[in-house]
Tab-separated table of C-alpha atoms in Angstrom:
chain	number	residue	atom	x	y	z
A	1	MET	CA	0.055	0.030	-0.019
A	2	LEU	CA	3.049	2.301	0.417
A	3	GLU	CA	3.465	2.469	-3.383
A	4	ARG	CA	-0.009	4.256	-3.350
A	5	TYR	CA	1.377	7.323	-1.832
A	6	PHE	CA	5.111	7.353	-2.722
A	7	VAL	CA	6.182	7.159	-6.425
A	8	ARG	CA	9.813	6.435	-5.967
A	9	PRO	CA	10.549	2.849	-5.585
A	10	HIS	CA	13.709	3.617	-3.421
A	11	THR	CA	11.480	5.738	-1.057
A	12	VAL	CA	9.123	2.517	-0.781
A	13	ASP	CA	12.240	0.306	-0.031
A	14	ARG	CA	13.755	2.737	2.459
A	15	ILE	CA	10.754	2.864	4.338
A	16	ARG	CA	10.207	-0.960	4.322
A	17	ALA	CA	13.932	-1.439	5.320
A	18	LEU	CA	13.437	0.532	8.773
A	19	TRP	CA	13.277	-1.504	11.723
A	20	LEU	CA	9.621	-0.157	12.253
A	21	GLY	CA	9.113	-0.709	8.385
A	22	PRO	CA	6.692	-3.695	8.731
A	23	ALA	CA	4.554	-1.762	11.288
A	24	ILE	CA	4.588	1.496	9.141
A	25	ASP	CA	3.278	-0.695	6.155
A	26	GLN	CA	0.519	-2.012	8.359
A	27	TYR	CA	-0.278	1.543	9.467
A	28	VAL	CA	-0.737	2.694	6.135
A	29	ASP	CA	-3.159	-0.153	5.327
A	30	TRP	CA	-5.108	0.720	8.292
A	31	LEU	CA	-5.094	4.615	7.297
A	32	THR	CA	-5.988	3.638	3.995
A	33	GLY	CA	-9.171	1.555	5.113
A	34	ARG	CA	-10.203	4.669	6.902
A	35	GLN	CA	-10.121	6.742	3.913
A	36	ALA	CA	-7.345	9.067	5.013
A	37	ALA	CA	-6.199	11.818	2.785
A	38	SER	CA	-2.894	11.190	0.810
A	39	ASP	CA	-1.135	14.292	2.175
A	40	THR	CA	-2.269	12.966	5.847
A	41	VAL	CA	-0.735	9.433	5.006
A	42	GLN	CA	2.442	10.993	3.785
A	43	ARG	CA	2.827	13.415	6.769
A	44	SER	CA	2.059	10.453	9.127
A	45	VAL	CA	4.669	8.167	7.330
A	46	GLN	CA	7.356	11.043	7.724
A	47	THR	CA	6.551	11.432	11.361
A	48	LEU	CA	6.992	7.654	12.003
A	49	ILE	CA	10.256	7.861	10.055
A	50	HIS	CA	11.368	10.212	12.713
A	51	PHE	CA	10.214	7.916	15.217
A	52	ASP	CA	11.889	5.019	14.114
A	53	GLY	CA	15.132	6.622	14.000
A	54	PHE	CA	14.690	8.206	17.433
A	55	THR	CA	14.125	4.753	19.222
A	56	HIS	CA	16.690	2.804	17.108
A	57	ALA	CA	19.016	5.685	18.498
A	58	CYS	CA	18.029	4.532	21.774
A	59	GLY	CA	18.684	0.888	21.268
A	60	VAL	CA	14.857	-0.280	21.352
A	61	THR	CA	14.683	-3.806	20.036
A	62	THR	CA	11.155	-4.810	20.636
A	63	TRP	CA	7.657	-2.990	20.193
A	64	GLU	CA	6.804	-3.506	23.679
A	65	GLU	CA	9.362	-1.077	24.562
A	66	LEU	CA	8.023	1.740	22.343
A	67	PRO	CA	5.488	3.445	24.794
A	68	GLN	CA	7.999	4.320	27.258
A	69	TYR	CA	9.820	6.267	24.589
A	70	LEU	CA	6.937	8.367	23.337
A	71	GLU	CA	7.351	11.173	25.755
A	72	PRO	CA	11.149	11.593	25.186
A	73	PHE	CA	10.499	11.480	21.324
A	74	MET	CA	7.703	14.126	21.697
A	75	ALA	CA	10.158	16.361	23.990
A	76	GLN	CA	12.785	16.164	21.058
A	77	TRP	CA	10.176	16.726	18.333
A	78	MET	CA	8.812	20.033	20.181
A	79	GLN	CA	12.248	21.124	20.909
A	80	LYS	CA	13.046	20.959	17.068
A	81	ARG	CA	9.810	22.041	15.569
A	82	GLY	CA	8.080	24.143	18.310
A	83	THR	CA	10.479	27.118	18.098
A	84	TRP	CA	8.701	28.782	15.140
A	85	CYS	CA	5.137	28.622	17.027
A	86	ARG	CA	3.932	32.082	17.827
A	87	THR	CA	0.458	31.037	19.474
A	88	GLU	CA	-0.650	28.097	21.675
A	89	LYS	CA	-2.858	26.920	18.794
A	90	ASP	CA	0.535	26.526	16.513
A	91	ARG	CA	2.266	24.583	19.314
A	92	GLN	CA	-0.953	22.310	19.586
A	93	ALA	CA	-0.913	21.654	15.933
A	94	VAL	CA	2.858	20.687	15.813
A	95	HIS	CA	2.520	18.489	18.949
A	96	ALA	CA	-0.547	16.673	17.326
A	97	HIS	CA	1.642	16.078	14.089
A	98	GLY	CA	4.172	14.369	16.166
A	99	ARG	CA	2.039	12.592	18.762
A	100	VAL	CA	-1.107	11.404	16.778
A	101	PRO	CA	0.768	9.092	14.199
A	102	VAL	CA	2.790	7.576	16.887
A	103	GLU	CA	-0.051	6.802	19.045
A	104	GLN	CA	-1.972	5.353	16.355
A	105	LEU	CA	0.704	3.045	15.472
A	106	LEU	CA	1.405	1.931	19.058
A	107	ARG	CA	-2.628	1.190	19.381
A	108	LEU	CA	-2.311	-0.969	16.028
A	109	LEU	CA	0.727	-2.834	17.688
A	110	LEU	CA	-0.003	-3.221	21.234
A	111	PRO	CA	-3.601	-4.194	22.262
A	112	ASP	CA	-3.261	-2.722	25.572
A	113	PHE	CA	-2.009	0.641	24.604
A	114	VAL	CA	-4.461	3.290	25.579
A	115	GLY	CA	-2.719	6.625	24.540
A	116	SER	CA	-1.774	9.988	25.691
A	117	GLN	CA	-4.015	9.899	28.552
A	118	ARG	CA	-1.993	7.559	30.439
A	119	HIS	CA	0.776	9.847	30.533
A	120	LEU	CA	-1.323	12.816	32.002
A	121	ALA	CA	-2.387	12.806	35.743
A	122	PRO	CA	-5.745	11.759	36.046
A	123	PRO	CA	-8.435	14.275	36.734
A	124	PHE	CA	-8.938	14.996	40.403
A	125	GLN	CA	-5.738	13.168	41.551
A	126	VAL	CA	-5.388	15.477	44.428
A	127	SER	CA	-8.797	15.523	45.966
A	128	ILE	CA	-9.890	11.853	45.260
A	129	PRO	CA	-6.562	9.854	44.703
A	130	GLY	CA	-8.026	6.531	45.066
A	131	PHE	CA	-11.065	6.551	42.650
A	132	PHE	CA	-9.424	5.321	39.541
A	133	ASP	CA	-7.564	2.645	41.398
A	134	GLY	CA	-10.818	1.407	42.857
A	135	LEU	CA	-12.385	1.291	39.223
A	136	ARG	CA	-9.248	-1.014	38.285
A	137	GLU	CA	-9.014	-3.289	41.415
A	138	GLU	CA	-12.400	-3.349	42.983
A	139	ARG	CA	-14.615	-3.195	39.960
A	140	GLY	CA	-12.098	-5.034	37.694
A	141	LEU	CA	-12.556	-2.609	34.721
A	142	ARG	CA	-10.387	-3.078	31.678
A	143	PRO	CA	-8.076	-0.453	31.001
A	144	THR	CA	-9.908	1.042	28.140
A	145	THR	CA	-12.797	1.302	30.179
A	146	VAL	CA	-11.140	3.325	32.850
A	147	HIS	CA	-9.551	5.492	30.095
A	148	ARG	CA	-13.180	6.302	29.167
A	149	TYR	CA	-13.846	7.484	32.910
A	150	ILE	CA	-10.790	9.283	32.826
A	151	SER	CA	-11.624	11.082	29.509
A	152	HIS	CA	-15.113	12.244	30.842
A	153	LEU	CA	-13.949	13.298	34.223
A	154	ARG	CA	-11.230	15.348	32.609
A	155	ALA	CA	-13.794	17.248	30.698
A	156	PHE	CA	-15.783	17.844	33.791
A	157	GLU	CA	-12.682	18.869	35.702
A	158	ALA	CA	-12.025	21.470	32.754
A	159	TYR	CA	-15.692	22.658	33.114
A	160	LEU	CA	-15.291	23.239	36.807
A	161	GLN	CA	-12.076	25.177	36.367
A	162	ARG	CA	-13.826	27.326	33.597
A	163	ALA	CA	-16.665	27.779	36.048
A	164	GLU	CA	-14.367	28.581	38.641
A	165	ALA	CA	-16.169	25.861	41.024
A	166	GLU	CA	-13.285	23.598	41.680
A	167	ASP	CA	-14.447	22.757	45.233
A	168	LEU	CA	-16.008	19.480	44.908
A	169	ARG	CA	-17.922	20.151	48.241
A	170	GLU	CA	-19.902	22.995	46.394
A	171	LEU	CA	-21.190	20.747	43.731
A	172	THR	CA	-24.690	21.578	42.708
A	173	PRO	CA	-27.595	20.031	40.576
A	174	ALA	CA	-27.472	23.089	38.501
A	175	LEU	CA	-23.842	22.911	37.789
A	176	LEU	CA	-24.172	19.129	36.877
A	177	SER	CA	-26.883	19.882	34.485
A	178	ALA	CA	-25.148	22.729	32.948
A	179	PHE	CA	-22.044	20.535	32.253
A	180	LEU	CA	-24.106	17.986	30.421
A	181	ILE	CA	-26.079	20.749	28.295
A	182	GLU	CA	-22.761	21.964	27.299
A	183	SER	CA	-21.535	18.422	26.308
A	184	ALA	CA	-24.905	17.792	24.349
A	185	GLN	CA	-23.671	20.661	22.085
A	186	ARG	CA	-20.818	18.830	20.562
A	187	LEU	CA	-21.338	15.003	21.336
A	188	THR	CA	-23.528	12.233	20.317
A	189	PRO	CA	-26.656	11.448	22.440
A	190	GLY	CA	-24.826	7.912	23.468
A	191	THR	CA	-21.718	9.689	24.543
A	192	VAL	CA	-23.659	12.338	26.493
A	193	ALA	CA	-25.531	9.437	28.108
A	194	ASP	CA	-22.155	7.536	28.850
A	195	ARG	CA	-20.761	10.897	30.266
A	196	GLY	CA	-23.944	11.143	32.727
A	197	SER	CA	-23.215	7.432	33.795
A	198	THR	CA	-19.701	8.254	34.575
A	199	LEU	CA	-20.698	11.297	36.661
A	200	ARG	CA	-23.023	9.376	38.711
A	201	VAL	CA	-20.494	6.684	39.348
A	202	PHE	CA	-18.206	9.565	40.572
A	203	LEU	CA	-20.774	11.271	42.561
A	204	ARG	CA	-21.607	8.193	44.530
A	205	TYR	CA	-18.030	7.579	45.248
A	206	LEU	CA	-17.670	11.398	46.596
A	207	HIS	CA	-20.645	10.701	48.918
A	208	ARG	CA	-19.433	7.365	50.225
A	209	GLN	CA	-15.987	8.928	50.997
A	210	GLY	CA	-17.588	11.931	52.791
A	211	ILE	CA	-16.648	14.624	50.226
A	212	ILE	CA	-20.090	15.947	49.442
A	213	ALA	CA	-22.977	15.681	52.140
A	214	THR	CA	-25.777	14.554	49.535
A	215	ASP	CA	-25.732	11.887	46.897
A	216	LEU	CA	-25.989	14.153	43.830
A	217	SER	CA	-25.885	11.242	41.577
A	218	ARG	CA	-29.743	11.234	41.477
A	219	ALA	CA	-29.582	14.996	40.112
A	220	VAL	CA	-27.579	13.869	36.980
A	221	PRO	CA	-30.327	13.990	34.197
A	222	ARG	CA	-30.641	10.826	32.172
A	223	GLY	CA	-32.058	12.391	29.154
A	224	CYS	CA	-34.233	10.812	26.313
A	225	ARG	CA	-32.026	7.732	25.202
A	226	TYR	CA	-34.217	5.271	24.007
A	227	SER	CA	-33.333	1.811	24.746
A	228	GLN	CA	-32.263	-0.285	21.613
A	229	ALA	CA	-32.543	2.937	19.364
A	230	SER	CA	-29.802	1.910	17.101
A	231	ILE	CA	-29.548	-0.928	14.394
A	232	PRO	CA	-26.647	-3.295	14.450
A	233	ARG	CA	-24.352	-2.594	11.327
A	234	ALA	CA	-24.535	-6.047	9.843
A	235	ILE	CA	-24.119	-7.148	6.050
A	236	PRO	CA	-26.581	-9.566	4.681
A	237	TRP	CA	-25.261	-13.194	4.997
A	238	SER	CA	-25.211	-13.530	1.322
A	239	GLU	CA	-22.455	-10.777	0.991
A	240	VAL	CA	-19.997	-12.868	3.197
A	241	PRO	CA	-18.791	-14.960	0.198
A	242	ARG	CA	-18.007	-11.908	-1.477
A	243	VAL	CA	-15.672	-10.637	1.293
A	244	MET	CA	-14.082	-13.982	1.682
A	245	ALA	CA	-13.493	-14.266	-1.985
A	246	VAL	CA	-11.270	-11.105	-2.001
A	247	VAL	CA	-8.704	-12.504	0.321
A	248	ASP	CA	-5.815	-13.680	-1.405
A	249	ARG	CA	-5.030	-17.009	0.346
A	250	ARG	CA	-1.941	-17.708	-1.787
A	251	ALA	CA	-0.111	-15.150	0.419
A	252	PRO	CA	0.850	-15.568	4.039
A	253	VAL	CA	-0.993	-12.472	4.917
A	254	GLY	CA	-3.974	-13.893	3.065
A	255	LYS	CA	-3.851	-17.096	4.834
A	256	ARG	CA	-3.824	-15.485	8.314
A	257	ASP	CA	-6.498	-13.079	7.398
A	258	TYR	CA	-8.702	-15.622	5.857
A	259	ALA	CA	-8.593	-17.676	9.271
A	260	ILE	CA	-9.162	-14.399	11.224
A	261	LEU	CA	-12.305	-13.552	9.212
A	262	LEU	CA	-13.697	-17.144	9.468
A	263	LEU	CA	-13.292	-16.768	13.467
A	264	LEU	CA	-14.884	-13.305	13.405
A	265	ILE	CA	-17.955	-14.394	11.325
A	266	SER	CA	-18.206	-18.143	12.351
A	267	TYR	CA	-18.270	-17.534	16.208
A	268	GLY	CA	-19.083	-13.641	16.383
A	269	LEU	CA	-15.889	-13.141	18.174
A	270	ARG	CA	-14.595	-9.588	19.130
A	271	ALA	CA	-11.259	-8.395	17.707
A	272	ARG	CA	-9.457	-8.617	21.104
A	273	GLU	CA	-10.723	-12.334	21.595
A	274	VAL	CA	-9.186	-13.108	18.547
A	275	ALA	CA	-5.969	-10.992	19.145
A	276	MET	CA	-5.824	-13.012	22.497
A	277	LEU	CA	-5.996	-16.329	21.149
A	278	ARG	CA	-3.068	-18.503	21.886
A	279	LEU	CA	-1.931	-22.002	20.180
A	280	GLU	CA	-2.862	-23.786	23.403
A	281	ASP	CA	-6.393	-22.418	23.080
A	282	LEU	CA	-6.793	-24.790	20.173
A	283	ASP	CA	-7.639	-28.363	21.152
A	284	TRP	CA	-7.212	-30.435	17.995
A	285	GLN	CA	-8.068	-33.940	19.701
A	286	GLN	CA	-11.482	-32.752	21.059
A	287	GLU	CA	-11.824	-30.477	18.183
A	288	GLN	CA	-12.585	-27.429	20.279
A	289	LEU	CA	-11.665	-23.744	20.494
A	290	HIS	CA	-11.185	-22.216	23.888
A	291	VAL	CA	-11.807	-18.247	24.139
A	292	SER	CA	-10.557	-17.237	27.535
A	293	GLU	CA	-10.202	-13.540	26.979
A	294	ARG	CA	-13.810	-12.508	26.879
A	295	LYS	CA	-15.487	-9.564	28.006
A	296	GLY	CA	-16.209	-9.390	31.798
A	297	GLY	CA	-13.741	-12.210	32.370
A	298	HIS	CA	-15.766	-14.940	30.926
A	299	SER	CA	-14.724	-17.938	28.863
A	300	THR	CA	-16.281	-19.865	26.213
A	301	ILE	CA	-15.612	-23.178	24.619
A	302	TYR	CA	-16.585	-23.708	20.864
A	303	PRO	CA	-16.763	-26.831	18.644
A	304	LEU	CA	-13.971	-26.108	16.114
A	305	SER	CA	-15.515	-26.394	12.727
A	306	THR	CA	-13.934	-28.158	9.947
A	307	THR	CA	-14.007	-24.877	7.929
A	308	VAL	CA	-12.297	-22.810	10.457
A	309	GLY	CA	-9.939	-25.575	11.596
A	310	GLU	CA	-8.723	-26.207	8.014
A	311	ALA	CA	-8.054	-22.308	7.438
A	312	ILE	CA	-6.065	-22.206	11.031
A	313	ILE	CA	-3.886	-25.286	9.917
A	314	ASP	CA	-3.333	-23.873	6.387
A	315	TYR	CA	-2.083	-20.743	8.325
A	316	LEU	CA	0.075	-22.631	10.889
A	317	ARG	CA	1.652	-24.921	8.361
A	318	PHE	CA	2.428	-22.412	5.533
A	319	ALA	CA	2.191	-18.866	6.749
A	320	ARG	CA	2.702	-18.371	10.577
A	321	PRO	CA	6.397	-17.424	11.355
A	322	GLN	CA	8.304	-20.367	13.229
A	323	VAL	CA	8.999	-18.166	16.512
A	324	GLU	CA	8.498	-18.913	20.120
A	325	GLU	CA	5.549	-16.532	20.520
A	326	ARG	CA	2.404	-18.528	21.745
A	327	ARG	CA	0.009	-15.878	20.372
A	328	LEU	CA	-1.795	-17.433	17.313
A	329	PHE	CA	-1.806	-14.567	14.859
A	330	LEU	CA	1.265	-12.747	14.096
A	331	ILE	CA	2.455	-9.901	11.994
A	332	ALA	CA	3.669	-11.365	8.815
A	333	LYS	CA	6.971	-9.496	8.849
A	334	SER	CA	9.792	-9.300	11.374
A	335	PRO	CA	9.893	-8.939	14.221
A	336	PHE	CA	6.464	-11.135	13.994
A	337	THR	CA	5.090	-9.663	17.120
A	338	PRO	CA	1.163	-10.543	17.928
A	339	LEU	CA	-1.399	-8.872	15.952
A	340	GLY	CA	-3.244	-6.375	18.025
A	341	SER	CA	-7.173	-5.850	18.402
A	342	TYR	CA	-7.056	-2.742	16.315
A	343	SER	CA	-5.099	-4.419	13.367
A	344	ILE	CA	-7.575	-7.294	13.243
A	345	SER	CA	-10.372	-4.594	13.302
A	346	ALA	CA	-8.452	-2.769	10.330
A	347	ARG	CA	-7.941	-5.970	8.337
A	348	ALA	CA	-11.482	-6.674	8.397
A	349	GLU	CA	-12.215	-3.120	7.120
A	350	VAL	CA	-9.698	-3.340	4.173
A	351	TYR	CA	-11.459	-6.485	2.982
A	352	LEU	CA	-15.108	-4.951	3.376
A	353	HIS	CA	-13.673	-2.040	1.227
A	354	ALA	CA	-12.116	-4.372	-1.309
A	355	ALA	CA	-15.378	-6.293	-1.712
A	356	GLY	CA	-17.147	-3.256	-2.493
A	357	ILE	CA	-19.392	-3.501	0.564
A	358	GLU	CA	-20.666	-0.318	2.100
A	359	VAL	CA	-21.515	-0.417	5.863
A	360	PRO	CA	-21.620	2.252	8.613
A	361	ARG	CA	-18.191	2.078	10.638
A	362	PRO	CA	-16.654	-1.127	9.030
A	363	GLY	CA	-14.550	-3.502	10.909
A	364	SER	CA	-14.546	-6.553	12.784
A	365	HIS	CA	-17.836	-5.839	14.634
A	366	THR	CA	-19.408	-5.908	11.330
A	367	PHE	CA	-18.538	-9.541	11.268
A	368	ARG	CA	-19.905	-10.019	14.755
A	369	HIS	CA	-23.119	-8.332	13.944
A	370	THR	CA	-23.848	-10.372	10.899
A	371	CYS	CA	-23.183	-13.472	12.586
A	372	VAL	CA	-25.514	-12.820	15.369
A	373	GLN	CA	-28.086	-11.404	12.820
A	374	HIS	CA	-27.692	-14.722	10.923
A	375	LEU	CA	-28.452	-16.752	13.898
A	376	VAL	CA	-31.503	-14.608	14.773
A	377	GLU	CA	-32.929	-14.882	11.369
A	378	ALA	CA	-32.410	-18.902	11.555
A	379	ASP	CA	-34.646	-18.842	14.613
A	380	VAL	CA	-32.183	-19.569	17.271
A	381	PRO	CA	-33.266	-18.409	20.770
A	382	PHE	CA	-31.956	-15.117	21.833
A	383	LYS	CA	-30.579	-17.002	25.292
A	384	VAL	CA	-28.693	-19.249	23.067
A	385	ILE	CA	-27.246	-16.511	20.879
A	386	GLY	CA	-26.239	-14.570	23.702
A	387	ASP	CA	-24.288	-17.349	25.297
A	388	TYR	CA	-22.770	-18.170	21.906
A	389	VAL	CA	-21.435	-14.701	21.321
A	390	GLY	CA	-20.719	-13.809	24.916
A	391	HIS	CA	-23.374	-10.995	25.441
A	392	ARG	CA	-23.284	-10.003	29.092
A	393	THR	CA	-27.155	-8.919	28.999
A	394	PRO	CA	-30.139	-10.298	27.165
A	395	ALA	CA	-30.742	-6.609	25.973
A	396	ALA	CA	-27.691	-6.812	23.847
A	397	THR	CA	-28.821	-9.525	21.754
A	398	GLN	CA	-32.637	-8.666	21.579
A	399	ILE	CA	-31.706	-5.530	19.721
A	400	TYR	CA	-30.977	-7.969	16.573
A	401	GLY	CA	-34.773	-8.783	16.637
A	402	LYS	CA	-35.580	-5.482	15.401
A	403	VAL	CA	-33.680	-6.240	11.990
A	404	ALA	CA	-35.551	-9.592	11.587
A	405	LEU	CA	-38.440	-8.259	9.481
A	406	HIS	CA	-39.553	-11.632	8.357
A	407	LYS	CA	-40.249	-12.646	12.226
A	408	LEU	CA	-42.352	-9.583	12.553
A	409	ARG	CA	-44.294	-10.225	9.413
A	410	GLU	CA	-44.973	-13.972	10.469
A	411	LEU	CA	-46.095	-12.635	13.965
A	412	ALA	CA	-48.230	-10.101	12.276
A	413	LEU	CA	-50.094	-12.529	10.021
A	414	GLY	CA	-50.506	-14.990	12.908
A	415	ASP	CA	-52.334	-12.628	14.942
A	416	ALA	CA	-54.425	-11.506	12.042
A	417	GLU	CA	-55.329	-15.143	11.319
A	418	GLU	CA	-56.364	-15.534	14.903
A	419	VAL	CA	-58.380	-12.517	14.830
A	420	LEU	CA	-60.221	-13.496	11.560
């Protein structure tokens, strides 16, 4: 995909020869799948070339080490490029040109990498230092979920600073409502609802700690967010063969991606669940697939279908690098590190685009939705479907019933016949 943005062959060769070359190649695929502008891709690659040189000079040899060099790289970046900045807006733009591509690359390579928020002090760190530790340790929330809490509460902290109301003991229902009203002017209803939910958890914690005298969580407006208001972004089952047909199974990457797509569509797995699969999760004697890294800490054992099993064997025998790494799916070029969840979703998006299939927010979840929708249309009970794909609540499965129009028609006809 680099050839699409860099005309000179020696430029492409120079990029691929870098120690981060395979990762940059993968990153360009990811940007292309998101229909990024050519100048954005070129500018981002130039940034990553600088990051490659910086980390190489620091003696970095593994991708897992990269996050700890992000801040030193940014310090050097701003020292060299920030001198011409006349305004804070200029500095922010230069900073973003350096940080954003690197963070995007790290998210592709490392499943648990969150981003710049982890390098900033959490909001309200002085007044309530134990809140986020409690989310991780007591409630067992994943890093990405905690990151969402941090993001919402950082916005709340900034709002209180602008309103000159930084003393949490003086919070009022009017102040909380004003914050959410301001948020609603630039966020989607779903995000505003999530922000309100975060506030309620935060306020209940403040009340339990005795920081506020009244439990203000009940004063946070919930808004009019209707349950199951959206429709899952599935594709028709008849379109699945079109997607699978565009995968070049002759190439190592194609063999890997074909097996990944089959896992997504056959079992409705999430990208992270596929990314975390290990060689020992495949029980060939019992013909079973163990998925242990499920949402909420659950695990599931699936029968290993012949089609999926043959695709994985084809990948293991003829495409997977012979390395000690136990994770199942690896990047096809040295240093052969595991594929991350972002990479898996990006690969799914690439093949959907290649097949000419238009769907909102394409990615790995498109195949998950398609799997569930296919089971609904096959009259599989919702409870069975929910257990099969790892839904934590019945409502997560029942939303697919809205799209099964043939069931609604049959129900309507049946009722009418009884009346007649």
